[in-house]
CSV table of C-alpha atoms in Angstrom, one decimal:
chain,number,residue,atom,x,y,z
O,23,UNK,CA,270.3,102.7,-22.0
O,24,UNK,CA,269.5,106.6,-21.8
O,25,UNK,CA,269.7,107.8,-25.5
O,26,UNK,CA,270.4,112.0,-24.2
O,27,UNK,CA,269.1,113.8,-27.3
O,28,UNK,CA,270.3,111.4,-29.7
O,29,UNK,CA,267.5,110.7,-32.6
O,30,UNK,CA,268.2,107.9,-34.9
O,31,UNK,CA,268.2,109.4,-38.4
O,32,UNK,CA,265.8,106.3,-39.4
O,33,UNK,CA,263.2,106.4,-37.2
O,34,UNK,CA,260.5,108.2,-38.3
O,35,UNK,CA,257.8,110.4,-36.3
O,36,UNK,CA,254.7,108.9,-35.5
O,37,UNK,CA,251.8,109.7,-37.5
O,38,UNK,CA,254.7,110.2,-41.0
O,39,UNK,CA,255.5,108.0,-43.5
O,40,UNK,CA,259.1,108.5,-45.2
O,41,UNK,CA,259.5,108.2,-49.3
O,42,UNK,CA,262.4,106.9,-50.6
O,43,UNK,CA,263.9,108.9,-52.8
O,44,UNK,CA,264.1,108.2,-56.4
O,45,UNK,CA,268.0,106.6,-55.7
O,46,UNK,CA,266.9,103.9,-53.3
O,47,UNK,CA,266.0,100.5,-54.0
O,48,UNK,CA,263.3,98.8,-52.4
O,49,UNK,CA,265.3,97.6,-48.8
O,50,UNK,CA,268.2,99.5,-49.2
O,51,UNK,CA,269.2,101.8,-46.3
O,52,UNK,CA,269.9,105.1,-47.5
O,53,UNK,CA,271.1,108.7,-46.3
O,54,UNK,CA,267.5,110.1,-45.5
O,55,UNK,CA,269.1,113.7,-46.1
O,56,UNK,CA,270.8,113.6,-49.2
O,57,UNK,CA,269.3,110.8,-51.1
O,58,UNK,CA,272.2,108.5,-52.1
O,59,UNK,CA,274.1,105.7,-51.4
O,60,UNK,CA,276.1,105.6,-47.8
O,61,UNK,CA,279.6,105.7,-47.8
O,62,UNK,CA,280.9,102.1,-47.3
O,63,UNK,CA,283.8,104.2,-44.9
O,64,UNK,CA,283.9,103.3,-41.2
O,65,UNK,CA,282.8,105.9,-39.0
O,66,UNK,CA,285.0,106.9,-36.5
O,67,UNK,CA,282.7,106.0,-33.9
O,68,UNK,CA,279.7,103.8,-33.6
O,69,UNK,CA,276.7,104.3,-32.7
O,70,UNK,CA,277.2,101.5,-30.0
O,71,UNK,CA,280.7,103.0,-28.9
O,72,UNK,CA,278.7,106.2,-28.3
O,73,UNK,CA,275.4,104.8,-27.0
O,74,UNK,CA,276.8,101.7,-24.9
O,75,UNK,CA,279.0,102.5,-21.9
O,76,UNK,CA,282.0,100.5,-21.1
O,77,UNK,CA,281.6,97.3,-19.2
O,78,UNK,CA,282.8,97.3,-15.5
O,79,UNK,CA,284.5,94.3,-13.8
O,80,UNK,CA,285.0,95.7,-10.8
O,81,UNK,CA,288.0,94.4,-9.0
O,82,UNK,CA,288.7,91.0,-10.7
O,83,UNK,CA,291.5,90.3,-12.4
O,84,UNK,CA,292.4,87.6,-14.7
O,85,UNK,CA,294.8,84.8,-13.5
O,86,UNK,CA,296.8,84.4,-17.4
O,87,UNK,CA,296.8,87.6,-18.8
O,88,UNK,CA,297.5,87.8,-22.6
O,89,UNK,CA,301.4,88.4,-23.5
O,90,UNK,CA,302.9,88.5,-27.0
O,91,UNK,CA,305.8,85.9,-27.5
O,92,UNK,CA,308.8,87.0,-27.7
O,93,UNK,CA,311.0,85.7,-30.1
O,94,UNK,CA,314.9,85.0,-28.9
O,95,UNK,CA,317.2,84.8,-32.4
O,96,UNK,CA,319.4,81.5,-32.3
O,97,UNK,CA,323.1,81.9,-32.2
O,98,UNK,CA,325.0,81.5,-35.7
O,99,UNK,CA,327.1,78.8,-33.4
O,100,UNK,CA,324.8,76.9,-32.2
O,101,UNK,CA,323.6,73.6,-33.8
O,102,UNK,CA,320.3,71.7,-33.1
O,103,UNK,CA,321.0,68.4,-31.4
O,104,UNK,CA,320.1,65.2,-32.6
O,105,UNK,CA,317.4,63.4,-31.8
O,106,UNK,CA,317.9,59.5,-30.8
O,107,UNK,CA,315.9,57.1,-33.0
O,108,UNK,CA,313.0,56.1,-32.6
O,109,UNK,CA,312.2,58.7,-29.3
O,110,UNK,CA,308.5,60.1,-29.8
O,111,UNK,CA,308.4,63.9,-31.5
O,112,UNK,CA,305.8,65.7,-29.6
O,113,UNK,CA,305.2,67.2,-33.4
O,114,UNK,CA,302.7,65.0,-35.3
O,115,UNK,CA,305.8,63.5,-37.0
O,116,UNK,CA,305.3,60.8,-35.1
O,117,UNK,CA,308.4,58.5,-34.7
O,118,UNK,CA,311.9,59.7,-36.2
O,119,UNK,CA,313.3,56.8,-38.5
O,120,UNK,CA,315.9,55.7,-40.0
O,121,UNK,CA,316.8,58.1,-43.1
O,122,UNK,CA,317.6,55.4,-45.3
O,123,UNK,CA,314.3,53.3,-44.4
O,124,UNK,CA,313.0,54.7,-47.8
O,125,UNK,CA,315.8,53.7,-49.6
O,126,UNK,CA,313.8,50.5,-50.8
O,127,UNK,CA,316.5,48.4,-53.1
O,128,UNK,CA,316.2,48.8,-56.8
O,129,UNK,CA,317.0,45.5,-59.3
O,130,UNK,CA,318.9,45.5,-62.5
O,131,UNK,CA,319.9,42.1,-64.2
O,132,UNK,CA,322.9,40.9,-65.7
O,133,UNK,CA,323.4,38.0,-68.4
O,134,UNK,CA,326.6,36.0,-68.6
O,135,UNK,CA,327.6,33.4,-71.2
O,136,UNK,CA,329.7,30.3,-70.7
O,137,UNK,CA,331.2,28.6,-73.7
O,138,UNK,CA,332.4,25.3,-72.8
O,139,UNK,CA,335.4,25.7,-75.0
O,140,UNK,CA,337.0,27.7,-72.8
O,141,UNK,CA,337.7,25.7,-70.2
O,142,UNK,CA,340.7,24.5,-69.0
O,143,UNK,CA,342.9,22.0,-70.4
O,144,UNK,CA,342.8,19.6,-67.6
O,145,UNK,CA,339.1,19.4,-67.1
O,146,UNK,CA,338.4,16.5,-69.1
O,147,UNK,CA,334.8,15.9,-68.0
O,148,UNK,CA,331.7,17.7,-68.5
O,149,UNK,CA,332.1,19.9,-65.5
O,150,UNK,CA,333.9,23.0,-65.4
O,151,UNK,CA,333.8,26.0,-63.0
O,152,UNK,CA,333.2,29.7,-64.0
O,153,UNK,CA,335.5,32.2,-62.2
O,154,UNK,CA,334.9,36.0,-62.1
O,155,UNK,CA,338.9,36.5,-61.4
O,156,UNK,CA,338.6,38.4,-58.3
O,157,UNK,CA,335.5,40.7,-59.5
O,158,UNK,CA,332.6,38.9,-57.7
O,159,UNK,CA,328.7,39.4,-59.2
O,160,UNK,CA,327.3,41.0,-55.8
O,161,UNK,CA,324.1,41.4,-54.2
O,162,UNK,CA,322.5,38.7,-55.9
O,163,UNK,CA,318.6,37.6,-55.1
O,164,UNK,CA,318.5,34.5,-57.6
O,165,UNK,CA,319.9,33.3,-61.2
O,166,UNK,CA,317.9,31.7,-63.7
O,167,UNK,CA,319.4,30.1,-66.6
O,168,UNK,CA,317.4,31.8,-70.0
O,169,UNK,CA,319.3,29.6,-73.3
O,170,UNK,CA,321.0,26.6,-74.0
O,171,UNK,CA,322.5,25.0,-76.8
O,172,UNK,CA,324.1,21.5,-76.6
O,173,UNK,CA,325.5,19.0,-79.1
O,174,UNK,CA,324.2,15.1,-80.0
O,175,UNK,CA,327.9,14.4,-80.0
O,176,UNK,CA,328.4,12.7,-76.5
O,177,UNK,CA,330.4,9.4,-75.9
O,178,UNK,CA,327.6,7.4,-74.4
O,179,UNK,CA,330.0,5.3,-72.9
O,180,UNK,CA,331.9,6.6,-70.1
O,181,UNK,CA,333.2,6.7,-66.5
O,182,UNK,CA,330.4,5.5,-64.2
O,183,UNK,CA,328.3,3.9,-67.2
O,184,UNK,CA,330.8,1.4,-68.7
O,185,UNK,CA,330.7,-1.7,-66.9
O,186,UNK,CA,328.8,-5.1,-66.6
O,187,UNK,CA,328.6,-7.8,-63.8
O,188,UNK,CA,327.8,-11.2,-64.1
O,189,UNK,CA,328.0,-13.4,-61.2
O,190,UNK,CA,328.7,-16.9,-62.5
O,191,UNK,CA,328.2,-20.0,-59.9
O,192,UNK,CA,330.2,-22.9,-60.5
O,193,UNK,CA,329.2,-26.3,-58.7
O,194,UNK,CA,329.6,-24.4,-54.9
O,195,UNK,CA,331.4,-21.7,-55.9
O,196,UNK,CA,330.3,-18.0,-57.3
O,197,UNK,CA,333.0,-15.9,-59.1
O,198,UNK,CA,331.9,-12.3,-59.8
O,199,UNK,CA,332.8,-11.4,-63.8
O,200,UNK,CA,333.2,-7.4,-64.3
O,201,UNK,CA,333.6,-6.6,-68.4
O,202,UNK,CA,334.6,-2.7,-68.7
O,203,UNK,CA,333.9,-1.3,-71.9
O,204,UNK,CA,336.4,1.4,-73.4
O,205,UNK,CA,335.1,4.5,-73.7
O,206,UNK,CA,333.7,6.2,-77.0
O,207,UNK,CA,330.5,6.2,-78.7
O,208,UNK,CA,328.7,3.4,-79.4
O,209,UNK,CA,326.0,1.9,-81.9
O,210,UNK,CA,323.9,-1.4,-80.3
O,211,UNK,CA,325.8,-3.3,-82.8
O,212,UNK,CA,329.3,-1.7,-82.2
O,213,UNK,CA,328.5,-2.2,-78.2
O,214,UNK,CA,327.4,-5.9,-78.5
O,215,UNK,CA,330.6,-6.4,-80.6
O,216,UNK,CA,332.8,-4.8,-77.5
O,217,UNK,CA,331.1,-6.8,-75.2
O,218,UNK,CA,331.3,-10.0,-76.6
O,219,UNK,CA,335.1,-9.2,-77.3
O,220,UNK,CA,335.9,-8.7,-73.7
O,221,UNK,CA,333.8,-12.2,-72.6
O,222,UNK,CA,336.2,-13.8,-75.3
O,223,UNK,CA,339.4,-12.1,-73.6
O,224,UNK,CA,337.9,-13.4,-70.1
O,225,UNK,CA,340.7,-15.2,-67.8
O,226,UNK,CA,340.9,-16.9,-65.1
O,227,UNK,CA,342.7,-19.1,-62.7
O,228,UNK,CA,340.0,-21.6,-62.9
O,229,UNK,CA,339.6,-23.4,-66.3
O,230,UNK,CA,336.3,-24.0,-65.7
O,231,UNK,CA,334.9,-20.8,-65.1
O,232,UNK,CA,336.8,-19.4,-67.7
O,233,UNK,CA,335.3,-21.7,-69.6
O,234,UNK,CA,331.7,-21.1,-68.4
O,235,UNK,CA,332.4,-16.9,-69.4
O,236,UNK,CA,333.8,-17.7,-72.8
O,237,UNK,CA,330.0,-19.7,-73.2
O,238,UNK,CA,327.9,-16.4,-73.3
O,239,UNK,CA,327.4,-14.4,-76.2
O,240,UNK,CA,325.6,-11.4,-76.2
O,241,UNK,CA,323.2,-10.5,-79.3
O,242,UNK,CA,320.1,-8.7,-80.8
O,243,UNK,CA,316.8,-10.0,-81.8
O,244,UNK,CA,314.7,-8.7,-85.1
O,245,UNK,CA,312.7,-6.4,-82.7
O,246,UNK,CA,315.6,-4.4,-81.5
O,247,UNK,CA,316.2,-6.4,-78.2
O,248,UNK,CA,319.0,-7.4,-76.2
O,249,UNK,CA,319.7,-11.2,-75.5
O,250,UNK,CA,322.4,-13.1,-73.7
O,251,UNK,CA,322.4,-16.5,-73.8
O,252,UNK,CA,324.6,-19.8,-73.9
O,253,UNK,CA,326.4,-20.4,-77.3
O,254,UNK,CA,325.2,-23.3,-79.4
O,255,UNK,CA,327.7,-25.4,-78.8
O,256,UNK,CA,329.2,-24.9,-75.6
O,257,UNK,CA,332.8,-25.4,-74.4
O,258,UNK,CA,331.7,-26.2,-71.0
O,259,UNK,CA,331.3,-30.1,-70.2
O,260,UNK,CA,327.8,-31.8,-70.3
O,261,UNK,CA,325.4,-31.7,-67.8
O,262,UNK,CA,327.7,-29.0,-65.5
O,263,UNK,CA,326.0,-27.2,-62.8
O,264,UNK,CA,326.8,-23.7,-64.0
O,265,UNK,CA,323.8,-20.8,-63.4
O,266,UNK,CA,324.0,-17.2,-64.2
O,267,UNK,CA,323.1,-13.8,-63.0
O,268,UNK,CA,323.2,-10.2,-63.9
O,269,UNK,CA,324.8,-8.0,-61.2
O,270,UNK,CA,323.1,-4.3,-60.5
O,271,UNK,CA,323.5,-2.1,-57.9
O,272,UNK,CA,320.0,-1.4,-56.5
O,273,UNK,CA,320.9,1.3,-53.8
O,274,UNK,CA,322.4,4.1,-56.1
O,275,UNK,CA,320.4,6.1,-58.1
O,276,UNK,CA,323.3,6.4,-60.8
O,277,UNK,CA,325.0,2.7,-60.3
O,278,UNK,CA,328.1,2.0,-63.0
O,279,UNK,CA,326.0,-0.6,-65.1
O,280,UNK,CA,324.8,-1.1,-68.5
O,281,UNK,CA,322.1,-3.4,-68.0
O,282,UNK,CA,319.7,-0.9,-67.4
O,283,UNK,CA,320.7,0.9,-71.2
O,284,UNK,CA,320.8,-2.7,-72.6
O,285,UNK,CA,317.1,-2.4,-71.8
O,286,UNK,CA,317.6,-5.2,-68.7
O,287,UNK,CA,314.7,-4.4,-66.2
O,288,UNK,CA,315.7,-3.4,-62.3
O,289,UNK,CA,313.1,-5.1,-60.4
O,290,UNK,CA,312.7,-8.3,-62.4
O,291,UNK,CA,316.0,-9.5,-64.5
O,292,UNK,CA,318.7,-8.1,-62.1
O,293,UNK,CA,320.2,-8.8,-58.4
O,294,UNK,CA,321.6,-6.9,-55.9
O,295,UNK,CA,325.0,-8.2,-55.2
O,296,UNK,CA,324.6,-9.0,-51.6
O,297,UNK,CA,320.5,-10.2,-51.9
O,298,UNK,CA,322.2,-12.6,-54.6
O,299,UNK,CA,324.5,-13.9,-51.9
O,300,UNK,CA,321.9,-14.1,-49.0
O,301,UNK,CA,320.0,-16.0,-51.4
O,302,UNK,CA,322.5,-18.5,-52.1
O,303,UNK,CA,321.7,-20.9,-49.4
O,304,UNK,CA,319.0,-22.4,-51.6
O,305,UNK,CA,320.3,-24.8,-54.2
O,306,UNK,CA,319.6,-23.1,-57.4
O,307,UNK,CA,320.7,-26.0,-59.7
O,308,UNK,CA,318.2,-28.2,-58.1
O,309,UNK,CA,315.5,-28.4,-61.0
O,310,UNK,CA,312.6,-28.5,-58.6
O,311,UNK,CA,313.3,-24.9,-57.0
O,312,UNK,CA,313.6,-23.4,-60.7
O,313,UNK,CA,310.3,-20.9,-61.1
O,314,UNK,CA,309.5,-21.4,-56.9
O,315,UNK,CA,310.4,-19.5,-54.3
O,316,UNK,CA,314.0,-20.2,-53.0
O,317,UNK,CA,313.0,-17.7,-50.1
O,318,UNK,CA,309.8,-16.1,-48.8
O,319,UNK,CA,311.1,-12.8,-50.1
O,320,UNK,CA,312.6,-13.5,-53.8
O,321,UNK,CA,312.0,-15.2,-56.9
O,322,UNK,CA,314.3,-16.3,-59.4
O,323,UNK,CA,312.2,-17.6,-62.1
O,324,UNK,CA,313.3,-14.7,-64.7
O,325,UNK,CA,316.7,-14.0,-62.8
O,326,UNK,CA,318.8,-16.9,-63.4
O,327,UNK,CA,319.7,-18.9,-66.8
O,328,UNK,CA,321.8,-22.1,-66.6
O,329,UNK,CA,324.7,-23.5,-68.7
O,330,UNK,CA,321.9,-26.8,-70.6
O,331,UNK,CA,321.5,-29.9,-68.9
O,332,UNK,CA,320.1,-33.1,-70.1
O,333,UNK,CA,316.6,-33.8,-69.6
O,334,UNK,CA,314.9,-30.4,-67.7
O,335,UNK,CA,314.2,-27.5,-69.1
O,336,UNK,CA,315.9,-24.7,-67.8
O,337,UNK,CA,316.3,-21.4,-69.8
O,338,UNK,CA,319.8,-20.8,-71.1
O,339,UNK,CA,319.1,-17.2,-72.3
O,340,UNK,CA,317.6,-13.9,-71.1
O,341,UNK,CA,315.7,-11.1,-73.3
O,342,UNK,CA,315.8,-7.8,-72.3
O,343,UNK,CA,312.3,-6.4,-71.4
O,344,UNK,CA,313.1,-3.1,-72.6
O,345,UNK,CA,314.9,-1.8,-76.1
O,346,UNK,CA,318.4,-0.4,-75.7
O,347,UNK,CA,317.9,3.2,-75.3
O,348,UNK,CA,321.7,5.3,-74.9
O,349,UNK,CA,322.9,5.0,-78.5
O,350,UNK,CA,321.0,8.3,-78.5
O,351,UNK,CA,320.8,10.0,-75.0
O,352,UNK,CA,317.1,10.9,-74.1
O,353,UNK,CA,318.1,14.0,-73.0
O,354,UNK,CA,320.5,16.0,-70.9
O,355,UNK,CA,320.9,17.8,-67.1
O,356,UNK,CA,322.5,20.8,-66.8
O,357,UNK,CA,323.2,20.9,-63.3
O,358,UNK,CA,325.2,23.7,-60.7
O,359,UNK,CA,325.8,22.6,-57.3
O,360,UNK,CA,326.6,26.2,-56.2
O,361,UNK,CA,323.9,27.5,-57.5
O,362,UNK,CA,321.4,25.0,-56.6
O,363,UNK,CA,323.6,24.8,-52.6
O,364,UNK,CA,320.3,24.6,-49.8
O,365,UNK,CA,317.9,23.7,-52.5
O,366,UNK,CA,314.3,22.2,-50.9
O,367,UNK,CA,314.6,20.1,-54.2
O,368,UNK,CA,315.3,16.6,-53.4
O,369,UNK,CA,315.0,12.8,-54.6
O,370,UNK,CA,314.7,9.9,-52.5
O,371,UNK,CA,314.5,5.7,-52.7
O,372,UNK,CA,313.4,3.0,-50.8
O,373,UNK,CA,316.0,0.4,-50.7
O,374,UNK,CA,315.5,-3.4,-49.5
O,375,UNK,CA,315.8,-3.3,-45.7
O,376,UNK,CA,313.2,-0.3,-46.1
O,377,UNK,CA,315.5,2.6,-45.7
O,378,UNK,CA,315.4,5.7,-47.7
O,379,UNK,CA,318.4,7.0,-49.2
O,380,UNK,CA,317.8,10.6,-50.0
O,381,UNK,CA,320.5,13.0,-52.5
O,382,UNK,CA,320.3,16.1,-53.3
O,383,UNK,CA,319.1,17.0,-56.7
O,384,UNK,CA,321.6,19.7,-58.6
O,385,UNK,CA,319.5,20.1,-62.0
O,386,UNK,CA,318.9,23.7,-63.0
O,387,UNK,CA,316.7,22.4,-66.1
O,388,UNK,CA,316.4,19.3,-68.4
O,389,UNK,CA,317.0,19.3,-71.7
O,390,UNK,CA,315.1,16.8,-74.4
O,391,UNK,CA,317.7,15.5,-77.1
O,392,UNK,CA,316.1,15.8,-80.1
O,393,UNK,CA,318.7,16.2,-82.4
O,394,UNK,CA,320.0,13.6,-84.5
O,395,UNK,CA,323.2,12.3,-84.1
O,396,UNK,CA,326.4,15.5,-84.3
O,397,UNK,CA,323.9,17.9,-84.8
O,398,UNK,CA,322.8,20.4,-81.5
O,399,UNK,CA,319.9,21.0,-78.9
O,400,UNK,CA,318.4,24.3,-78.2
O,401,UNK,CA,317.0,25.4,-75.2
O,402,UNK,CA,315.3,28.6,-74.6
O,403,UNK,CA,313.1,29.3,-71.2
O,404,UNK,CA,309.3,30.3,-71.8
O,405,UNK,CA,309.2,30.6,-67.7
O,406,UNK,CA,312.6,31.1,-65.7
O,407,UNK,CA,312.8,28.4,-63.2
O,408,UNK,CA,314.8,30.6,-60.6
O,409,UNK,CA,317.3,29.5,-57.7
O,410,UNK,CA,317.1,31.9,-54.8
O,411,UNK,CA,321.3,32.8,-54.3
O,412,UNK,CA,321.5,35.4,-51.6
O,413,UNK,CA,325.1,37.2,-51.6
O,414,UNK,CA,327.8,37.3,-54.1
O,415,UNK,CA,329.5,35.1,-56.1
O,416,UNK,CA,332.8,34.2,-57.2
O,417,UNK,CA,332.7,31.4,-58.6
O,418,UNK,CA,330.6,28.3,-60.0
O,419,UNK,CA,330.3,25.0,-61.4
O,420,UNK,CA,329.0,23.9,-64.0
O,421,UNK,CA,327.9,20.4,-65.2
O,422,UNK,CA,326.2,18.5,-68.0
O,423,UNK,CA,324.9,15.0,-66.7
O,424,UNK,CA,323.0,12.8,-68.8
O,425,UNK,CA,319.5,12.3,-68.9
O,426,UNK,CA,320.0,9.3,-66.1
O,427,UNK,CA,322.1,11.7,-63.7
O,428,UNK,CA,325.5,10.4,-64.3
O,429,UNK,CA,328.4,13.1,-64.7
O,430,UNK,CA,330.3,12.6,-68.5
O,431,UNK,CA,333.5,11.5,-66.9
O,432,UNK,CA,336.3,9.9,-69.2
O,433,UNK,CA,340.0,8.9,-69.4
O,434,UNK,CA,340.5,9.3,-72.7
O,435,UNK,CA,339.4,13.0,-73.3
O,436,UNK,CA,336.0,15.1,-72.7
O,437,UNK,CA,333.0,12.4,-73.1
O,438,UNK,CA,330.8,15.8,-72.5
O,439,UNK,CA,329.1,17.6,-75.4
O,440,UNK,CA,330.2,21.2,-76.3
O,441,UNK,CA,327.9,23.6,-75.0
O,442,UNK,CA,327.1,27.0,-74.5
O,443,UNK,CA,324.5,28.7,-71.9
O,444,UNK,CA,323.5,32.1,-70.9
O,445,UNK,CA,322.5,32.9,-67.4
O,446,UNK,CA,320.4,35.7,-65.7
O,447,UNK,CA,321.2,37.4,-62.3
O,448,UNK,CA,318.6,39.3,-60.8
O,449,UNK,CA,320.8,42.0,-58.5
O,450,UNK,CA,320.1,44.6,-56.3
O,451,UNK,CA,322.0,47.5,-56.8
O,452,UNK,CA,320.9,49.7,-53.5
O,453,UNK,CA,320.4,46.8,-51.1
O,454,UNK,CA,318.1,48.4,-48.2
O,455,UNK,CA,319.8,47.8,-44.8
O,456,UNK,CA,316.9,48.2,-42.5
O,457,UNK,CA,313.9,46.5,-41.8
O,458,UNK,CA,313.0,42.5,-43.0
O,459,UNK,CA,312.4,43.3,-46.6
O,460,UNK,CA,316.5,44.0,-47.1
O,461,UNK,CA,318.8,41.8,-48.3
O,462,UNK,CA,320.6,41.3,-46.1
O,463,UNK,CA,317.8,39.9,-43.4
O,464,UNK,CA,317.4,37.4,-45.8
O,465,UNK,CA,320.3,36.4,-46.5
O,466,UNK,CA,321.1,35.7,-43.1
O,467,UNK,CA,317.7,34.0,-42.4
O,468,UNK,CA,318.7,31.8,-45.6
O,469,UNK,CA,322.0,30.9,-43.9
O,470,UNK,CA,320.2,30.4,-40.6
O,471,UNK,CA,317.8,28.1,-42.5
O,472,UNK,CA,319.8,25.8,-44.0
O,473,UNK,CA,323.0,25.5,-41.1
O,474,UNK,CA,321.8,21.9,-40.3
O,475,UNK,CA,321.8,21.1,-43.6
């Protein structure tokens, strides 16, 4: 570039050498005429605006030339128009959701007691149902029960658990002997009195199988055991062919019989009434099939006891294997239906023909009876076992079984024990609506899951 005239005030002449005065610093660049600091001002022109001419294009011209926005104000009337859901936003927003999607539920619980003294009147077994009177618990997720408290003061026996069946065959005839017991409590001694009462009060068309009931006498050895056997001195003539049985039902897993609580094994003392009568084509009073196989499948040596007959030796008594165990109820079940509805929880047996009859198990817990006799139980849950209830509720039952399943049912008044329980519902409050975590969702995958059941 030509310069003109124009001398830069720092370069310096050849053959001189510039000073700095006494108010520069080593490096600084300084006014060489006045000796002080430049202004830190902007000139008004450069030295390259002056020096440097401008550039020229020539005759192009740039396709996109530079223009400010201008900004158009939105009328106060108009309003913006919704977007539809889930339609891309250009922005990096991403895609517009749901505004309640963060909404996730929050859970409170609630605690209800139930006092088995207020129940109705007319419920005169050990269930009862609890009935919110039109003000539903809502949104629940599951109930767990937290404390219990029951009474030893149960009848023990009752409806369902009162009877025994002997089947009594008479030359070539079986008659089928049912003794019901009245319901109440009962010691071993006071129940082996009852029972011996109603074999005494036995009739019957038939003289001689009256006869042959009025024999048996039911009693207890030193070691706490049941026996029935033939009296002493029987009524029935010498030398009759009369054999004995005890009657069970082996398909049910709560079957009205007391030879199970008399301490009378399943598998190996009892018969199933209609396996007894298959069996019956063998002779049983023949003294050579007494401790053989009558058939390939069953053996009665155990089973049967006979009325005495002269010269053999066939038993005329039977001793329970097991000691007599519902004067004082193991334990208890406390057990909901409603609550438990679509449980995975379930029990199943085997029967003869090799079938499995399954039920559904109601029991929310189990409760060990450790209390002696009128006084009460306590229960109080270290873990919650929770049942999953989706929805509301408006209602429940309520039941106390004993510790073999079988519902406290009686006649006579409650055979139940007074109780009391407190339960837990885990609630949401603000069920989400969207998405597979809400409550809904589940609830209707629940009810999708278990329709077939």
């Amino acid at each position: 570039p030509d310069s003109g005239d124009f001398v830069h005030p720092y370069v310096e002449q050849k053959g001189e050498k510039r000073k700095a005065t006494e108010y520069s610093p080593a490096g600084s660049i300084l006014n060489p005429t006045r000796g002080e600091r430049p202004s830190k001002r902007f000139l008004p022109m450069s030295w390259a605006e002056r020096v440097l001419p401008e550039p020229d294009s020539g005759d192009f011209v740039h396709p996109n030339l530079y223009q400010a926005p201008v900004e158009v104000p939105t009328p106060p009337s108009a309003t913006p128009v919704p977007r539809p859901l889930g339609i891309r936003d250009p922005s990096t927003a991403g895609l517009i959701i749901s505004s309640n999607y963060n909404k996730m539920a929050t859970t409170v619980y609630k605690y209800l007691h139930v006092d088995s003294t207020n129940r109705l009147t007319h419920e005169n077994n050990a269930k009862l149902t609890v009935n919110f009177g039109g003000l539903p618990i809502e949104n629940i997720k599951r109930v767990g029960l937290l404390k219990a408290t029951i009474t030893n003061t149960n009848m023990n026996i009752y409806e369902g658990n009162d009877e025994v069946k002997i089947a009594v065959r008479l030359a070539s005839g079986t008659t089928y002997v049912t003794l019901t017991i009245d319901h109440a409590y009962y010691t071993l001694t006071e129940l082996l009195a009852a029972l011996n009462a109603k074999l005494q009060a036995y009739t019957n068309g038939t003289a001689a199988v009256q006869t042959a009931v009025r024999d048996l006498e039911f009693d207890e050895t030193s070691d706490e055991q049941v026996r029935i056997k033939i009296k002493n001195n029987p009524a029935t003539t010498a030398d009759t062919d009369v054999s004995y049985a005890l009657i069970a039902d082996h398909l049910s897993h709560t079957a009205n019989t007391l030879w199970y609580e008399l301490g009378f094994d399943k598998t190996k003392q009892t018969l199933h009434q209609t396996r007894y009568d298959d069996y019956l084509a063998g002779n049983l009073h023949d003294t050579t099939h007494y401790g053989q196989l009558i058939l390939p499948s069953q053996n009665f040596s155990g089973r049967i006891f006979y009325q005495p007959n002269t010269g053999d030796n066939r038993p005329t008594q039977l001793f329970a294997f097991h000691k007599y165990v519902i004067e004082n109820a193991s334990g208890f079940n406390i057990c909901s239906q409603a609550i438990t509805a679509g449980g995975n929880v379930l029990k199943a047996q085997v029967i003869g023909n090799g079938q499995a009859s399954v039920q559904h198990d109601d029991n929310l817990v189990f409760i060990p009876n450790k209390a002696l006799r009128d006084e009460f139980n306590h229960y109080e849950a270290n873990i919650i076992e929770w049942q999953n209830v989706y929805g509301d509720l408006n209602s429940f039952d309520l039941e106390i079984k004993s510790h073999g399943g079988k519902s406290f049912t009686s006649s006579v008044g409650s055979a139940s024990p007074p109780f009391r329980c407190v339960f837990i519902f885990e609630i949401e409050t603000r069920p989400n609506v969207f998405g597979a975590d809400s409550l809904r969702y589940t609830q209707e995958a629940f009810n999708e899951a278990h329709r077939q059941t």
